[in-house]
């Protein structure tokens, strides 16, 4: 049975799933789908694609989640590591080019820059408000020019004589571009000009004040555009590398972090008898993950990353997640004046996540903690805890 | 007359105490919620900073409680706060709110106007009585700031999630209800003791080894008001980070409102630290943000987060100076400008990434034996140096 690590990157526009081979950490399969406002479905579809590619005969040793929907992904699929995109991208890039010092990342709706020195992230920035430095800007202008976005980059490469287009703002860029069209510039020159405008905008907004040094890695969906790569190389005066799986680097990074975590989970397990107890006690262990625990007794010692040392199995719920039914419900908490909107997510009728409260009192862990506290100190008045609960009233009906 | 004032962190506890003690009918605005923000945003200029918008929301919500008079601070200098009282008056007049705005402007050598405003707000109570009530309210603020200092550590080490928050809420209530300086002090003592014992716990968030400590610098409203800064300190606490806030209410009062000889000396220290980078008053907390960052680096903190409201001029100046400070001192600094549009996910991601950065940085320092708390600390190096000399 092959051992793999799984990475999920649930972004606002796209959802990425990567499967890494357990020993070599090579990418076995990766999928890239539109989130389309339905992250749960995107995660399920991504997992279905992954299982189709690698077959059901794999054992998931660890699962990592990243992207703005990482908490949701962790709740839906079960993840051992939940990490932000900056760390995930940095980890994946370092595996590709260990001495990387600068990572440029441009996606559909956001862009970021990560600066590393001696293998450690020392600075980063993310764009927050401006669309002019992102892929959606290119999408829109390509549509206006009637050029398919896939051909955009190659068209730009043919340009000998780029026209200068204002890049500060998407609105200015558009009117400037129309002007250049109307006075008869060639399409490829305009396209190249647009690529330069986007790069200028990115370097002025996101890359402002950052110490960009080679080697430079460029990833994210926009890295597929060779016109942008050329524009970056011209602007930075150094070669820009685009990794093979540039559009799924976040998911790859998440899987690598899961592998790191699994290594931590295995450490020292052989020595303690508690290992098996820990494994069986973990909730949500599915058939796939459960197999890990049973194998613990049989496997031989001394092998790294083998099941024999697994302290507790991966939290991954198994590929069955793709077929499960998820239901979300919400209510407004009137415990205080914040009126937080609480979201609860059910997997096959069982509550797997609950969040949204500012004070955190609806979070599953807090609720479990409180229940334990009540049992322990039943006689105690529990002044502080009780006082907070008094005002709580759930208004809308729970399912 | 029924009086109110804008919220800013825990100041309402001090202000209501002062005026209640003087027999004035005073109501604090309802706690800041999304509704407050929505009301404020709807009726404020788009480019005004977040504190103004929230304050306008405060007044409108307080009006629903029968409030007809507002006490508000004026000011001088480049920060727009100085004219916010007048802008707010115009906004409320435009809405036909029928509320009177009484502005407490700094005297600048002419105390007449300030005294008239105080007399208007207190219903002409004798100044000696006003002074006594101010001292009572001040004692509560001091207690709150004292217990708040213990909160960040307790938050990280609490064994049971949420207990710190609950204890703090209860302590706030006790201090608010205290009917004398002594009672307030006793409530403060109790809270400090409780929080210190929570700090001895060991919960899920407790880091292995010494926890990261991050300094928070920036504009005072955004630092003090959790509803405005997206509960920054709580969020960092959940990531296992101890926070150190550059300003408290009592610090600010000691710095700006205490007369000559009683004025806090810290201001001069902070300004001196900022001098190589920013040698000019820029209003608000601009210079303090830079100076405190330098001081936090000297104290051996792991990094600094700089917060300000979007479009805040003093903090924009600080934000453009801070990258140079960070480079010179090799000290991580992250700036967050926040307003009502700030997405929670974006802030959370930045905070997590920053904390990851600090963790890995410290790990590297330990491995390489560099940095303040590396394997060979300055003291060990000194000891080693002395040892060599001794041998020779």
PDB file of N, CA and C in Angstrom, chain A residues 70 83-87 117-118 120-124 126-128 209 257 260 337-341 358-360 373 383-385 387, chain B residues 31-34 160-163 165-167 170 173 227 231 238 327 334 345-346 348-350 352-354 356-357 360-361 364 368:
ATOM      1  N   UNK A  70      -8.944  27.521   4.956  1.00  0.00           N
ATOM      2  CA  UNK A  70      -8.224  26.394   5.557  1.00  0.00           C
ATOM      3  C   UNK A  70      -8.943  25.782   6.745  1.00  0.00           C
ATOM      4  N   UNK A  83      -2.332  25.717   8.161  1.00  0.00           N
ATOM      5  CA  UNK A  83      -1.304  26.758   8.101  1.00  0.00           C
ATOM      6  C   UNK A  83      -1.697  27.845   7.118  1.00  0.00           C
ATOM      7  N   UNK A  84      -1.186  29.044   7.360  1.00  0.00           N
ATOM      8  CA  UNK A  84      -1.437  30.158   6.454  1.00  0.00           C
ATOM      9  C   UNK A  84      -0.700  29.959   5.131  1.00  0.00           C
ATOM     10  N   UNK A  85      -1.133  30.707   4.112  1.00  0.00           N
ATOM     11  CA  UNK A  85      -0.598  30.542   2.768  1.00  0.00           C
ATOM     12  C   UNK A  85       0.871  30.944   2.671  1.00  0.00           C
ATOM     13  N   UNK A  86       1.269  31.937   3.466  1.00  0.00           N
ATOM     14  CA  UNK A  86       2.656  32.423   3.373  1.00  0.00           C
ATOM     15  C   UNK A  86       3.621  31.285   3.713  1.00  0.00           C
ATOM     16  N   UNK A  87       3.365  30.648   4.846  1.00  0.00           N
ATOM     17  CA  UNK A  87       4.245  29.563   5.282  1.00  0.00           C
ATOM     18  C   UNK A  87       4.191  28.401   4.294  1.00  0.00           C
ATOM     19  N   UNK A 117      15.621  34.609   3.815  1.00  0.00           N
ATOM     20  CA  UNK A 117      17.073  34.688   3.925  1.00  0.00           C
ATOM     21  C   UNK A 117      17.530  33.470   4.708  1.00  0.00           C
ATOM     22  N   UNK A 118      18.495  32.784   4.166  1.00  0.00           N
ATOM     23  CA  UNK A 118      19.000  31.560   4.798  1.00  0.00           C
ATOM     24  C   UNK A 118      17.863  30.625   5.200  1.00  0.00           C
ATOM     25  N   UNK A 120      14.769  31.169   5.940  1.00  0.00           N
ATOM     26  CA  UNK A 120      13.747  31.606   6.887  1.00  0.00           C
ATOM     27  C   UNK A 120      13.008  32.807   6.301  1.00  0.00           C
ATOM     28  N   UNK A 121      11.681  32.794   6.417  1.00  0.00           N
ATOM     29  CA  UNK A 121      10.894  33.929   5.959  1.00  0.00           C
ATOM     30  C   UNK A 121      11.248  35.139   6.817  1.00  0.00           C
ATOM     31  N   UNK A 122      11.704  36.214   6.197  1.00  0.00           N
ATOM     32  CA  UNK A 122      12.054  37.391   6.987  1.00  0.00           C
ATOM     33  C   UNK A 122      11.084  38.540   6.747  1.00  0.00           C
ATOM     34  N   UNK A 123      10.323  38.477   5.669  1.00  0.00           N
ATOM     35  CA  UNK A 123       9.406  39.568   5.392  1.00  0.00           C
ATOM     36  C   UNK A 123       8.375  39.068   4.386  1.00  0.00           C
ATOM     37  N   UNK A 124       7.196  39.650   4.454  1.00  0.00           N
ATOM     38  CA  UNK A 124       6.198  39.292   3.456  1.00  0.00           C
ATOM     39  C   UNK A 124       5.206  40.429   3.333  1.00  0.00           C
ATOM     40  N   UNK A 126       1.090  41.185   1.481  1.00  0.00           N
ATOM     41  CA  UNK A 126      -0.021  40.713   0.661  1.00  0.00           C
ATOM     42  C   UNK A 126      -0.787  41.935   0.201  1.00  0.00           C
ATOM     43  N   UNK A 127      -1.307  41.889  -1.021  1.00  0.00           N
ATOM     44  CA  UNK A 127      -2.106  43.040  -1.426  1.00  0.00           C
ATOM     45  C   UNK A 127      -3.483  42.882  -0.819  1.00  0.00           C
ATOM     46  N   UNK A 128      -4.103  43.980  -0.522  1.00  0.00           N
ATOM     47  CA  UNK A 128      -5.376  43.861   0.182  1.00  0.00           C
ATOM     48  C   UNK A 128      -6.525  44.467  -0.600  1.00  0.00           C
ATOM     49  N   UNK A 209       9.359  48.575  -1.110  1.00  0.00           N
ATOM     50  CA  UNK A 209      10.318  48.580  -0.008  1.00  0.00           C
ATOM     51  C   UNK A 209      10.918  47.217   0.314  1.00  0.00           C
ATOM     52  N   UNK A 257       4.055  20.304   4.982  1.00  0.00           N
ATOM     53  CA  UNK A 257       3.916  20.610   6.412  1.00  0.00           C
ATOM     54  C   UNK A 257       3.269  19.438   7.136  1.00  0.00           C
ATOM     55  N   UNK A 260       5.928  16.951   7.716  1.00  0.00           N
ATOM     56  CA  UNK A 260       6.760  17.384   8.841  1.00  0.00           C
ATOM     57  C   UNK A 260       6.073  17.039  10.166  1.00  0.00           C
ATOM     58  N   UNK A 337     -23.868  41.867  23.139  1.00  0.00           N
ATOM     59  CA  UNK A 337     -24.366  42.782  22.119  1.00  0.00           C
ATOM     60  C   UNK A 337     -23.687  42.599  20.767  1.00  0.00           C
ATOM     61  N   UNK A 338     -22.728  41.681  20.686  1.00  0.00           N
ATOM     62  CA  UNK A 338     -22.040  41.523  19.407  1.00  0.00           C
ATOM     63  C   UNK A 338     -22.875  40.807  18.361  1.00  0.00           C
ATOM     64  N   UNK A 339     -23.847  40.042  18.801  1.00  0.00           N
ATOM     65  CA  UNK A 339     -24.735  39.311  17.891  1.00  0.00           C
ATOM     66  C   UNK A 339     -23.925  38.545  16.842  1.00  0.00           C
ATOM     67  N   UNK A 340     -22.982  37.761  17.287  1.00  0.00           N
ATOM     68  CA  UNK A 340     -22.139  37.029  16.350  1.00  0.00           C
ATOM     69  C   UNK A 340     -22.973  36.035  15.554  1.00  0.00           C
ATOM     70  N   UNK A 341     -22.589  35.854  14.309  1.00  0.00           N
ATOM     71  CA  UNK A 341     -23.248  34.844  13.475  1.00  0.00           C
ATOM     72  C   UNK A 341     -22.471  33.537  13.604  1.00  0.00           C
ATOM     73  N   UNK A 358     -17.077  35.734  18.560  1.00  0.00           N
ATOM     74  CA  UNK A 358     -15.893  36.518  18.910  1.00  0.00           C
ATOM     75  C   UNK A 358     -15.243  35.979  20.168  1.00  0.00           C
ATOM     76  N   UNK A 359     -16.047  35.536  21.109  1.00  0.00           N
ATOM     77  CA  UNK A 359     -15.488  35.103  22.382  1.00  0.00           C
ATOM     78  C   UNK A 359     -15.043  33.653  22.333  1.00  0.00           C
ATOM     79  N   UNK A 360     -15.415  32.934  21.275  1.00  0.00           N
ATOM     80  CA  UNK A 360     -14.972  31.551  21.127  1.00  0.00           C
ATOM     81  C   UNK A 360     -15.758  30.554  21.946  1.00  0.00           C
ATOM     82  N   UNK A 373     -15.396  20.993  32.639  1.00  0.00           N
ATOM     83  CA  UNK A 373     -15.285  21.829  33.832  1.00  0.00           C
ATOM     84  C   UNK A 373     -16.523  21.695  34.705  1.00  0.00           C
ATOM     85  N   UNK A 383     -18.061  30.730  39.361  1.00  0.00           N
ATOM     86  CA  UNK A 383     -18.495  32.130  39.190  1.00  0.00           C
ATOM     87  C   UNK A 383     -18.263  32.679  37.790  1.00  0.00           C
ATOM     88  N   UNK A 384     -17.024  32.621  37.367  1.00  0.00           N
ATOM     89  CA  UNK A 384     -16.690  33.300  36.116  1.00  0.00           C
ATOM     90  C   UNK A 384     -17.392  32.650  34.933  1.00  0.00           C
ATOM     91  N   UNK A 385     -17.296  31.325  34.838  1.00  0.00           N
ATOM     92  CA  UNK A 385     -17.866  30.640  33.687  1.00  0.00           C
ATOM     93  C   UNK A 385     -19.377  30.801  33.636  1.00  0.00           C
ATOM     94  N   UNK A 387     -21.234  33.082  34.934  1.00  0.00           N
ATOM     95  CA  UNK A 387     -21.667  34.449  34.682  1.00  0.00           C
ATOM     96  C   UNK A 387     -21.764  34.717  33.192  1.00  0.00           C
TER      97      UNK A 387
ATOM     98  N   UNK B  31     -22.256  48.819  24.109  1.00  0.00           N
ATOM     99  CA  UNK B  31     -20.980  48.299  23.611  1.00  0.00           C
ATOM    100  C   UNK B  31     -20.931  48.338  22.077  1.00  0.00           C
ATOM    101  N   UNK B  32     -19.735  48.530  21.547  1.00  0.00           N
ATOM    102  CA  UNK B  32     -19.580  48.648  20.090  1.00  0.00           C
ATOM    103  C   UNK B  32     -19.869  47.302  19.433  1.00  0.00           C
ATOM    104  N   UNK B  33     -20.825  47.300  18.542  1.00  0.00           N
ATOM    105  CA  UNK B  33     -21.160  46.087  17.808  1.00  0.00           C
ATOM    106  C   UNK B  33     -21.157  46.417  16.319  1.00  0.00           C
ATOM    107  N   UNK B  34     -21.524  45.443  15.531  1.00  0.00           N
ATOM    108  CA  UNK B  34     -21.581  45.697  14.089  1.00  0.00           C
ATOM    109  C   UNK B  34     -22.588  46.779  13.756  1.00  0.00           C
ATOM    110  N   UNK B 160      -7.647  26.351  30.905  1.00  0.00           N
ATOM    111  CA  UNK B 160      -9.002  26.152  30.405  1.00  0.00           C
ATOM    112  C   UNK B 160      -9.334  27.318  29.481  1.00  0.00           C
ATOM    113  N   UNK B 161      -9.619  27.046  28.205  1.00  0.00           N
ATOM    114  CA  UNK B 161      -9.815  28.153  27.264  1.00  0.00           C
ATOM    115  C   UNK B 161     -10.933  29.093  27.700  1.00  0.00           C
ATOM    116  N   UNK B 162     -10.687  30.378  27.606  1.00  0.00           N
ATOM    117  CA  UNK B 162     -11.727  31.359  27.894  1.00  0.00           C
ATOM    118  C   UNK B 162     -11.768  31.835  29.336  1.00  0.00           C
ATOM    119  N   UNK B 163     -10.996  31.210  30.210  1.00  0.00           N
ATOM    120  CA  UNK B 163     -11.114  31.568  31.627  1.00  0.00           C
ATOM    121  C   UNK B 163     -10.540  32.962  31.892  1.00  0.00           C
ATOM    122  N   UNK B 165     -10.533  35.512  29.851  1.00  0.00           N
ATOM    123  CA  UNK B 165     -11.517  36.478  29.384  1.00  0.00           C
ATOM    124  C   UNK B 165     -12.648  36.647  30.405  1.00  0.00           C
ATOM    125  N   UNK B 166     -13.081  35.519  30.955  1.00  0.00           N
ATOM    126  CA  UNK B 166     -14.172  35.569  31.925  1.00  0.00           C
ATOM    127  C   UNK B 166     -13.740  36.295  33.199  1.00  0.00           C
ATOM    128  N   UNK B 167     -12.529  35.985  33.656  1.00  0.00           N
ATOM    129  CA  UNK B 167     -12.041  36.629  34.882  1.00  0.00           C
ATOM    130  C   UNK B 167     -11.895  38.125  34.660  1.00  0.00           C
ATOM    131  N   UNK B 170     -15.241  39.838  34.695  1.00  0.00           N
ATOM    132  CA  UNK B 170     -15.762  39.949  36.063  1.00  0.00           C
ATOM    133  C   UNK B 170     -15.016  41.031  36.845  1.00  0.00           C
ATOM    134  N   UNK B 173     -16.201  44.386  35.909  1.00  0.00           N
ATOM    135  CA  UNK B 173     -17.495  44.661  36.534  1.00  0.00           C
ATOM    136  C   UNK B 173     -17.312  45.080  37.992  1.00  0.00           C
ATOM    137  N   UNK B 227     -12.820  46.319  19.609  1.00  0.00           N
ATOM    138  CA  UNK B 227     -13.826  46.278  18.553  1.00  0.00           C
ATOM    139  C   UNK B 227     -13.296  46.915  17.270  1.00  0.00           C
ATOM    140  N   UNK B 231      -9.839  42.650  17.746  1.00  0.00           N
ATOM    141  CA  UNK B 231      -9.424  41.861  18.907  1.00  0.00           C
ATOM    142  C   UNK B 231      -8.017  41.284  18.721  1.00  0.00           C
ATOM    143  N   UNK B 238      -4.316  33.635  21.187  1.00  0.00           N
ATOM    144  CA  UNK B 238      -4.694  32.290  20.735  1.00  0.00           C
ATOM    145  C   UNK B 238      -3.572  31.632  19.954  1.00  0.00           C
ATOM    146  N   UNK B 327      15.043  47.378   9.181  1.00  0.00           N
ATOM    147  CA  UNK B 327      16.268  46.966   8.483  1.00  0.00           C
ATOM    148  C   UNK B 327      17.489  47.233   9.359  1.00  0.00           C
ATOM    149  N   UNK B 334       5.533  44.586  11.432  1.00  0.00           N
ATOM    150  CA  UNK B 334       4.450  44.479  10.456  1.00  0.00           C
ATOM    151  C   UNK B 334       3.442  45.593  10.734  1.00  0.00           C
ATOM    152  N   UNK B 345     -10.339  37.197   7.606  1.00  0.00           N
ATOM    153  CA  UNK B 345      -9.431  36.160   7.123  1.00  0.00           C
ATOM    154  C   UNK B 345      -8.070  36.758   6.771  1.00  0.00           C
ATOM    155  N   UNK B 346      -8.081  37.949   6.163  1.00  0.00           N
ATOM    156  CA  UNK B 346      -6.829  38.585   5.769  1.00  0.00           C
ATOM    157  C   UNK B 346      -5.967  38.916   6.978  1.00  0.00           C
ATOM    158  N   UNK B 348      -6.140  37.518   9.977  1.00  0.00           N
ATOM    159  CA  UNK B 348      -5.721  36.281  10.632  1.00  0.00           C
ATOM    160  C   UNK B 348      -4.515  35.674   9.901  1.00  0.00           C
ATOM    161  N   UNK B 349      -4.579  35.662   8.571  1.00  0.00           N
ATOM    162  CA  UNK B 349      -3.483  35.096   7.789  1.00  0.00           C
ATOM    163  C   UNK B 349      -2.190  35.870   8.035  1.00  0.00           C
ATOM    164  N   UNK B 350      -2.294  37.199   8.031  1.00  0.00           N
ATOM    165  CA  UNK B 350      -1.088  38.008   8.254  1.00  0.00           C
ATOM    166  C   UNK B 350      -0.510  37.751   9.644  1.00  0.00           C
ATOM    167  N   UNK B 352      -0.884  35.058  11.544  1.00  0.00           N
ATOM    168  CA  UNK B 352      -0.310  33.712  11.629  1.00  0.00           C
ATOM    169  C   UNK B 352       1.041  33.659  10.923  1.00  0.00           C
ATOM    170  N   UNK B 353       1.097  34.284   9.750  1.00  0.00           N
ATOM    171  CA  UNK B 353       2.349  34.261   8.993  1.00  0.00           C
ATOM    172  C   UNK B 353       3.437  35.008   9.753  1.00  0.00           C
ATOM    173  N   UNK B 354       3.064  36.119  10.385  1.00  0.00           N
ATOM    174  CA  UNK B 354       4.046  36.894  11.141  1.00  0.00           C
ATOM    175  C   UNK B 354       4.558  36.087  12.332  1.00  0.00           C
ATOM    176  N   UNK B 356       4.587  32.828  12.587  1.00  0.00           N
ATOM    177  CA  UNK B 356       5.449  31.767  12.038  1.00  0.00           C
ATOM    178  C   UNK B 356       6.852  32.300  11.767  1.00  0.00           C
ATOM    179  N   UNK B 357       6.878  33.483  11.175  1.00  0.00           N
ATOM    180  CA  UNK B 357       8.156  34.136  10.850  1.00  0.00           C
ATOM    181  C   UNK B 357       8.982  34.311  12.122  1.00  0.00           C
ATOM    182  N   UNK B 360      10.254  30.862  13.495  1.00  0.00           N
ATOM    183  CA  UNK B 360      11.369  30.274  12.744  1.00  0.00           C
ATOM    184  C   UNK B 360      12.632  31.104  12.933  1.00  0.00           C
ATOM    185  N   UNK B 361      12.459  32.392  13.063  1.00  0.00           N
ATOM    186  CA  UNK B 361      13.583  33.294  13.271  1.00  0.00           C
ATOM    187  C   UNK B 361      14.285  32.988  14.591  1.00  0.00           C
ATOM    188  N   UNK B 364      16.161  29.763  14.400  1.00  0.00           N
ATOM    189  CA  UNK B 364      17.434  29.909  13.695  1.00  0.00           C
ATOM    190  C   UNK B 364      18.472  30.588  14.580  1.00  0.00           C
ATOM    191  N   UNK B 368      22.033  29.045  15.531  1.00  0.00           N
ATOM    192  CA  UNK B 368      23.286  29.704  15.155  1.00  0.00           C
ATOM    193  C   UNK B 368      23.966  30.364  16.340  1.00  0.00           C
TER     194      UNK B 368
END
